XYZ file of N, CA and C in Angstrom:
471
model
N 12.898 -24.355 -31.749
C 11.559 -23.800 -31.887
C 11.543 -22.823 -33.053
N 10.511 -22.894 -33.848
C 10.351 -22.001 -34.990
C 9.784 -20.656 -34.547
N 10.112 -19.626 -35.317
C 9.530 -18.313 -35.123
C 8.827 -17.912 -36.410
N 7.561 -17.548 -36.290
C 6.746 -17.129 -37.424
C 6.549 -15.624 -37.345
N 6.734 -14.949 -38.482
C 6.499 -13.516 -38.578
C 5.295 -13.278 -39.475
N 4.343 -12.518 -38.959
C 3.147 -12.192 -39.728
C 2.920 -10.691 -39.694
N 3.262 -10.007 -40.792
C 2.927 -8.586 -40.864
C 1.433 -8.425 -41.123
N 0.803 -7.540 -40.366
C -0.632 -7.335 -40.522
C -0.970 -5.893 -40.223
N -1.997 -5.403 -40.880
C -2.482 -4.064 -40.553
C -3.776 -4.161 -39.773
N -4.221 -5.377 -39.494
C -5.407 -5.570 -38.673
C -6.698 -5.277 -39.410
N -7.780 -5.379 -38.679
C -9.094 -5.101 -39.243
C -9.802 -6.354 -39.703
N -11.096 -6.188 -39.973
C -11.959 -7.305 -40.344
C -11.448 -8.088 -41.547
N -10.875 -7.396 -42.535
C -10.446 -8.075 -43.758
C -9.272 -9.021 -43.528
N -8.629 -8.936 -42.369
C -7.473 -9.797 -42.089
C -7.812 -11.002 -41.217
N -9.030 -11.092 -40.726
C -9.359 -12.123 -39.742
C -9.164 -13.549 -40.260
N -9.564 -13.843 -41.479
C -9.369 -15.207 -41.998
C -7.884 -15.548 -42.083
N -7.082 -14.603 -42.538
C -5.639 -14.844 -42.604
C -5.047 -14.981 -41.205
N -5.467 -14.120 -40.295
C -4.970 -14.224 -38.925
C -5.300 -15.591 -38.333
N -6.522 -16.049 -38.516
C -6.916 -17.348 -37.980
C -6.025 -18.458 -38.549
N -5.705 -18.388 -39.841
C -4.842 -19.388 -40.471
C -3.454 -19.344 -39.831
N -2.927 -18.139 -39.618
C -1.607 -17.972 -39.003
C -1.609 -18.531 -37.580
N -2.657 -18.246 -36.824
C -2.730 -18.747 -35.449
C -2.742 -20.272 -35.430
N -3.474 -20.867 -36.342
C -3.530 -22.331 -36.436
C -2.157 -22.908 -36.785
N -1.459 -22.270 -37.726
C -0.113 -22.730 -38.091
C 0.831 -22.636 -36.900
N 0.813 -21.507 -36.203
C 1.686 -21.324 -35.036
C 1.388 -22.361 -33.963
N 0.110 -22.604 -33.714
C -0.267 -23.602 -32.706
C 0.178 -24.992 -33.147
N -0.037 -25.333 -34.430
C 0.332 -26.653 -34.941
C 1.826 -26.913 -34.926
N 2.612 -25.856 -35.127
C 4.077 -26.004 -35.135
C 4.686 -25.713 -33.766
N 3.848 -25.350 -32.790
C 4.315 -24.939 -31.472
C 5.400 -23.871 -31.621
N 5.110 -22.903 -32.497
C 6.076 -21.854 -32.835
C 5.738 -20.565 -32.104
N 6.757 -19.748 -31.909
C 6.496 -18.405 -31.401
C 6.030 -17.548 -32.575
N 5.202 -16.561 -32.285
C 4.610 -15.724 -33.318
C 4.933 -14.267 -33.047
N 5.368 -13.586 -34.098
C 5.584 -12.142 -34.042
C 4.615 -11.489 -35.015
N 3.892 -10.486 -34.540
C 3.014 -9.702 -35.387
C 3.722 -8.377 -35.680
N 3.732 -7.976 -36.934
C 4.487 -6.796 -37.364
C 3.580 -5.779 -38.029
N 3.788 -4.516 -37.680
C 3.122 -3.396 -38.335
C 4.217 -2.442 -38.787
N 4.161 -2.023 -40.057
C 5.167 -1.111 -40.605
C 4.460 0.111 -41.175
N 4.916 1.288 -40.761
C 4.387 2.526 -41.336
C 5.495 3.235 -42.105
N 5.086 4.004 -43.105
C 6.041 4.733 -43.928
C 5.379 6.016 -44.400
N 5.892 7.136 -43.936
C 5.337 8.428 -44.335
C 6.285 9.197 -45.257
N 7.241 8.515 -45.839
C 8.229 9.205 -46.681
C 7.584 9.915 -47.865
N 6.424 9.440 -48.295
C 5.735 10.086 -49.412
C 5.292 11.508 -49.056
N 5.287 11.846 -47.769
C 4.875 13.178 -47.331
C 6.039 14.158 -47.211
N 7.260 13.713 -47.513
C 8.444 14.565 -47.353
C 8.300 15.937 -48.004
N 7.681 15.995 -49.154
C 7.557 17.257 -49.876
C 6.352 18.077 -49.430
N 5.464 17.482 -48.662
C 4.234 18.166 -48.290
C 4.225 18.700 -46.866
N 5.031 18.156 -46.010
C 4.987 18.536 -44.595
C 6.399 18.751 -44.069
N 6.502 19.576 -43.047
C 7.794 19.815 -42.416
C 8.155 18.689 -41.469
N 9.413 18.683 -40.993
C 9.895 17.611 -40.100
C 9.058 17.421 -38.841
N 8.573 18.528 -38.253
C 7.776 18.407 -37.024
C 6.471 17.667 -37.306
N 5.839 17.992 -38.415
C 4.590 17.316 -38.774
C 4.834 15.839 -39.084
N 5.943 15.539 -39.753
C 6.257 14.136 -40.063
C 6.471 13.343 -38.785
N 7.176 13.934 -37.820
C 7.390 13.250 -36.540
C 6.065 12.961 -35.852
N 5.161 13.934 -35.881
C 3.846 13.769 -35.269
C 3.065 12.669 -35.981
N 3.083 12.689 -37.319
C 2.366 11.658 -38.087
C 2.949 10.280 -37.826
N 4.278 10.182 -37.765
C 4.911 8.885 -37.487
C 4.512 8.381 -36.108
N 4.502 9.261 -35.127
C 4.119 8.860 -33.772
C 2.664 8.387 -33.739
N 1.795 9.098 -34.447
C 0.389 8.692 -34.475
C 0.209 7.356 -35.186
N 0.953 7.141 -36.273
C 0.872 5.847 -36.965
C 1.423 4.728 -36.098
N 2.470 5.022 -35.319
C 2.989 4.012 -34.381
C 1.907 3.614 -33.385
N 1.190 4.599 -32.849
C 0.112 4.305 -31.902
C -0.988 3.486 -32.556
N -1.348 3.856 -33.778
C -2.356 3.092 -34.513
C -1.879 1.657 -34.715
N -0.622 1.493 -35.132
C -0.061 0.158 -35.334
C -0.084 -0.672 -34.065
N 0.298 -0.049 -32.960
C 0.290 -0.761 -31.681
C -1.126 -1.194 -31.303
N -2.093 -0.328 -31.554
C -3.488 -0.658 -31.260
C -3.962 -1.830 -32.122
N -3.703 -1.761 -33.430
C -4.128 -2.825 -34.336
C -3.452 -4.153 -33.992
N -2.171 -4.092 -33.651
C -1.463 -5.318 -33.261
C -1.981 -5.860 -31.935
N -2.321 -4.968 -31.013
C -2.868 -5.426 -29.724
C -4.187 -6.171 -29.935
N -5.000 -5.692 -30.866
C -6.249 -6.398 -31.176
C -5.940 -7.775 -31.769
N -4.961 -7.850 -32.675
C -4.576 -9.141 -33.260
C -3.976 -10.046 -32.185
N -3.206 -9.470 -31.280
C -2.604 -10.239 -30.189
C -3.691 -10.844 -29.298
N -4.718 -10.071 -29.042
C -5.839 -10.572 -28.233
C -6.540 -11.727 -28.949
N -6.719 -11.601 -30.260
C -7.329 -12.680 -31.039
C -6.434 -13.926 -30.999
N -5.105 -13.719 -31.076
C -4.171 -14.847 -31.021
C -4.289 -15.562 -29.675
N -4.330 -14.799 -28.600
C -4.441 -15.397 -27.267
C -5.732 -16.185 -27.122
N -6.814 -15.669 -27.681
C -8.089 -16.387 -27.664
C -7.959 -17.712 -28.414
N -7.104 -17.726 -29.450
C -6.871 -18.951 -30.239
C -5.803 -19.843 -29.605
N -5.273 -19.455 -28.449
C -4.292 -20.280 -27.759
C -2.860 -20.051 -28.196
N -2.570 -18.879 -28.780
C -1.228 -18.571 -29.278
C -0.732 -17.289 -28.617
N 0.505 -17.328 -28.132
C 1.132 -16.127 -27.595
C 1.859 -15.419 -28.727
N 1.604 -14.122 -28.859
C 2.200 -13.359 -29.955
C 2.918 -12.132 -29.424
N 4.134 -11.916 -29.920
C 4.874 -10.692 -29.640
C 4.535 -9.649 -30.690
N 4.777 -8.386 -30.356
C 4.437 -7.291 -31.249
C 5.680 -6.504 -31.636
N 5.753 -6.127 -32.920
C 6.859 -5.310 -33.421
C 6.265 -4.219 -34.303
N 6.592 -2.954 -34.009
C 6.183 -1.818 -34.832
C 7.444 -1.191 -35.396
N 7.463 -0.987 -36.694
C 8.620 -0.399 -37.377
C 8.170 0.715 -38.302
N 9.146 1.532 -38.690
C 8.930 2.608 -39.656
C 9.841 2.388 -40.852
N 9.381 2.878 -41.998
C 10.227 2.860 -43.187
C 9.724 1.915 -44.246
N 10.647 1.494 -45.081
C 10.334 0.578 -46.182
C 9.850 -0.759 -45.634
N 8.722 -1.230 -46.160
C 8.159 -2.500 -45.714
C 9.154 -3.634 -45.942
N 9.751 -3.663 -47.121
C 10.714 -4.713 -47.461
C 11.906 -4.707 -46.509
N 12.454 -3.517 -46.262
C 13.601 -3.407 -45.356
C 13.232 -3.804 -43.939
N 12.052 -3.368 -43.493
C 11.609 -3.714 -42.140
C 11.437 -5.220 -41.987
N 10.836 -5.863 -42.997
C 10.685 -7.319 -42.951
C 12.041 -8.005 -42.822
N 12.965 -7.606 -43.682
C 14.292 -8.232 -43.661
C 14.975 -8.028 -42.308
N 14.897 -6.817 -41.762
C 15.513 -6.537 -40.458
C 14.917 -7.410 -39.356
N 13.592 -7.510 -39.327
C 12.932 -8.287 -38.275
C 13.232 -9.774 -38.437
N 13.265 -10.267 -39.672
C 13.601 -11.679 -39.919
C 14.983 -11.985 -39.345
N 15.946 -11.133 -39.633
C 17.314 -11.373 -39.160
C 17.439 -11.153 -37.656
N 16.827 -10.097 -37.157
C 16.910 -9.741 -35.743
C 16.296 -10.800 -34.830
N 15.188 -11.381 -35.259
C 14.445 -12.330 -34.415
C 14.607 -13.782 -34.861
N 15.530 -14.028 -35.771
C 15.801 -15.380 -36.279
C 14.511 -16.078 -36.711
N 13.768 -15.379 -37.552
C 12.487 -15.879 -38.057
C 12.741 -17.013 -39.043
N 11.928 -18.062 -38.971
C 12.011 -19.210 -39.883
C 10.939 -19.182 -40.961
N 9.781 -18.624 -40.599
C 8.627 -18.620 -41.502
C 8.024 -17.218 -41.526
N 7.739 -16.735 -42.738
C 7.052 -15.456 -42.900
C 5.732 -15.735 -43.614
N 4.669 -15.129 -43.121
C 3.359 -15.256 -43.740
C 2.993 -13.889 -44.318
N 2.723 -13.861 -45.622
C 2.293 -12.627 -46.282
C 0.872 -12.815 -46.778
N 0.016 -11.883 -46.458
C -1.360 -11.946 -46.927
C -1.538 -11.127 -48.189
N -2.290 -11.685 -49.124
C -2.659 -10.911 -50.315
C -3.507 -9.728 -49.881
N -3.376 -8.625 -50.565
C -4.191 -7.461 -50.206
C -5.663 -7.681 -50.517
N -6.499 -7.151 -49.659
C -7.944 -7.209 -49.879
C -8.289 -6.330 -51.073
N -9.187 -6.797 -51.912
C -9.560 -6.031 -53.093
C -10.148 -4.665 -52.733
N -10.899 -4.575 -51.645
C -11.535 -3.312 -51.277
C -10.562 -2.316 -50.663
N -9.548 -2.802 -49.956
C -8.650 -1.908 -49.222
C -7.189 -2.096 -49.620
N -6.938 -2.525 -50.836
C -5.586 -2.870 -51.278
C -4.630 -1.680 -51.222
N -3.516 -1.881 -50.550
C -2.434 -0.905 -50.538
C -1.260 -1.412 -51.369
N -1.273 -2.681 -51.699
C -0.219 -3.292 -52.504
C -0.875 -4.159 -53.578
N -0.038 -4.764 -54.405
C -0.550 -5.644 -55.459
C -0.112 -7.081 -55.189
N -0.760 -8.005 -55.865
C -0.361 -9.411 -55.767
C 1.065 -9.585 -56.276
N 1.416 -8.864 -57.333
C 2.769 -8.963 -57.898
C 3.824 -8.535 -56.877
N 3.529 -7.463 -56.150
C 4.469 -6.994 -55.133
C 4.637 -8.043 -54.025
N 3.543 -8.605 -53.556
C 3.608 -9.615 -52.492
C 4.406 -10.832 -52.962
N 4.178 -11.273 -54.189
C 4.927 -12.421 -54.708
C 6.409 -12.105 -54.876
N 6.741 -10.898 -55.331
C 8.161 -10.535 -55.461
C 8.807 -10.423 -54.084
N 8.068 -9.941 -53.113
C 8.562 -9.861 -51.739
C 8.809 -11.261 -51.175
N 7.900 -12.182 -51.439
C 8.065 -13.568 -50.981
C 9.317 -14.182 -51.597
N 9.525 -13.950 -52.879
C 10.710 -14.476 -53.560
C 11.985 -13.874 -52.972
N 11.958 -12.571 -52.686
C 13.096 -11.891 -52.054
C 13.409 -12.512 -50.693
N 12.387 -12.716 -49.876
C 12.608 -13.284 -48.544
C 13.150 -14.703 -48.634
N 12.641 -15.467 -49.584
C 13.142 -16.837 -49.784
C 14.617 -16.800 -50.180
N 14.949 -15.974 -51.160
C 16.305 -15.933 -51.703
C 17.315 -15.263 -50.777
N 16.946 -14.100 -50.230
C 17.900 -13.291 -49.460
C 17.947 -13.629 -47.981
N 16.852 -14.110 -47.433
C 16.799 -14.384 -45.995
C 16.718 -15.873 -45.692
N 16.568 -16.689 -46.738
C 16.498 -18.148 -46.594
C 15.434 -18.580 -45.594
N 14.240 -17.987 -45.726
C 13.116 -18.368 -44.873
C 12.023 -18.993 -45.721
N 11.196 -19.756 -45.054
C 9.999 -20.314 -45.676
C 8.936 -19.212 -45.707
N 8.242 -19.075 -46.830
C 7.245 -18.013 -46.960
C 5.939 -18.601 -47.482
N 4.869 -18.277 -46.793
C 3.527 -18.604 -47.261
C 2.865 -17.300 -47.714
N 2.228 -17.336 -48.860
C 1.364 -16.244 -49.291
C -0.057 -16.783 -49.182
N -0.886 -16.082 -48.412
C -2.242 -16.567 -48.162
C -3.269 -15.496 -48.543
N -4.456 -15.963 -48.818
C -5.562 -15.070 -49.133
C -6.836 -15.670 -48.568
N -7.510 -14.909 -47.743
C -8.747 -15.353 -47.102
C -8.595 -16.724 -46.452
N -7.457 -16.919 -45.765
C -7.225 -18.144 -45.019
C -6.814 -19.343 -45.846
N -6.459 -19.138 -47.112
C -6.039 -20.229 -48.002
C -4.637 -19.960 -48.534
N -3.829 -21.016 -48.667
C -2.477 -20.871 -49.218
C -2.576 -20.610 -50.720
N -1.930 -19.528 -51.161
C -1.863 -19.186 -52.580
C -0.516 -19.628 -53.143
N 0.547 -19.357 -52.400
C 1.918 -19.737 -52.791
C 2.655 -20.208 -51.548
N 3.619 -21.092 -51.766
C 4.462 -21.572 -50.665
C 5.883 -21.630 -51.187
N 6.752 -20.792 -50.624
C 8.137 -20.698 -51.024
C 9.016 -21.364 -49.961
N 9.825 -22.295 -50.387
C 10.739 -22.980 -49.459
C 12.128 -22.391 -49.607
N 12.861 -22.222 -48.478
C 14.223 -21.704 -48.579
C 15.114 -22.714 -49.318
N 16.189 -22.255 -49.938
C 17.060 -23.145 -50.701
C 17.517 -24.394 -49.944
N 17.801 -24.274 -48.650
C 18.282 -25.423 -47.887
C 17.222 -26.525 -47.776
N 15.927 -26.145 -47.753
C 14.849 -27.117 -47.622
C 14.374 -27.592 -49.006
N 14.604 -26.763 -50.015
C 14.048 -26.983 -51.355
C 14.573 -28.239 -52.042
N 15.718 -28.754 -51.646
C 16.325 -29.901 -52.359
C 15.646 -31.195 -52.119
């Protein structure tokens, strides 16, 4: 059985991508993991350790809430989804979860133009990293459409 990992921050702008992921999971009869990653390291110079701990805890709660909403949408679409909340570097968290949960497919969504936290270049470099270093299949999608499809070296031949 395949395992699909879909990092998402939730919200209206992700619904088309989520629907595409749910359809893929249902079509492949795959298990689905939804991932939320927070990183407050940029605040190291502005806040003390106690405040950082509080902010991290609050972001964890927000992540759990957003993932629970996505999980409910997945269930409505006929897909069971597990939830994973992590802290730290997005790239490192992705790699850890891929290895920890024996993920076969990772779905990365392009950032929404209105709420972009990353760039298309970053998402594509991340997809290439996951293909090369983790040997997983990676789809990059935008508004429910495939933009890029990276095959792991073993499948690529």
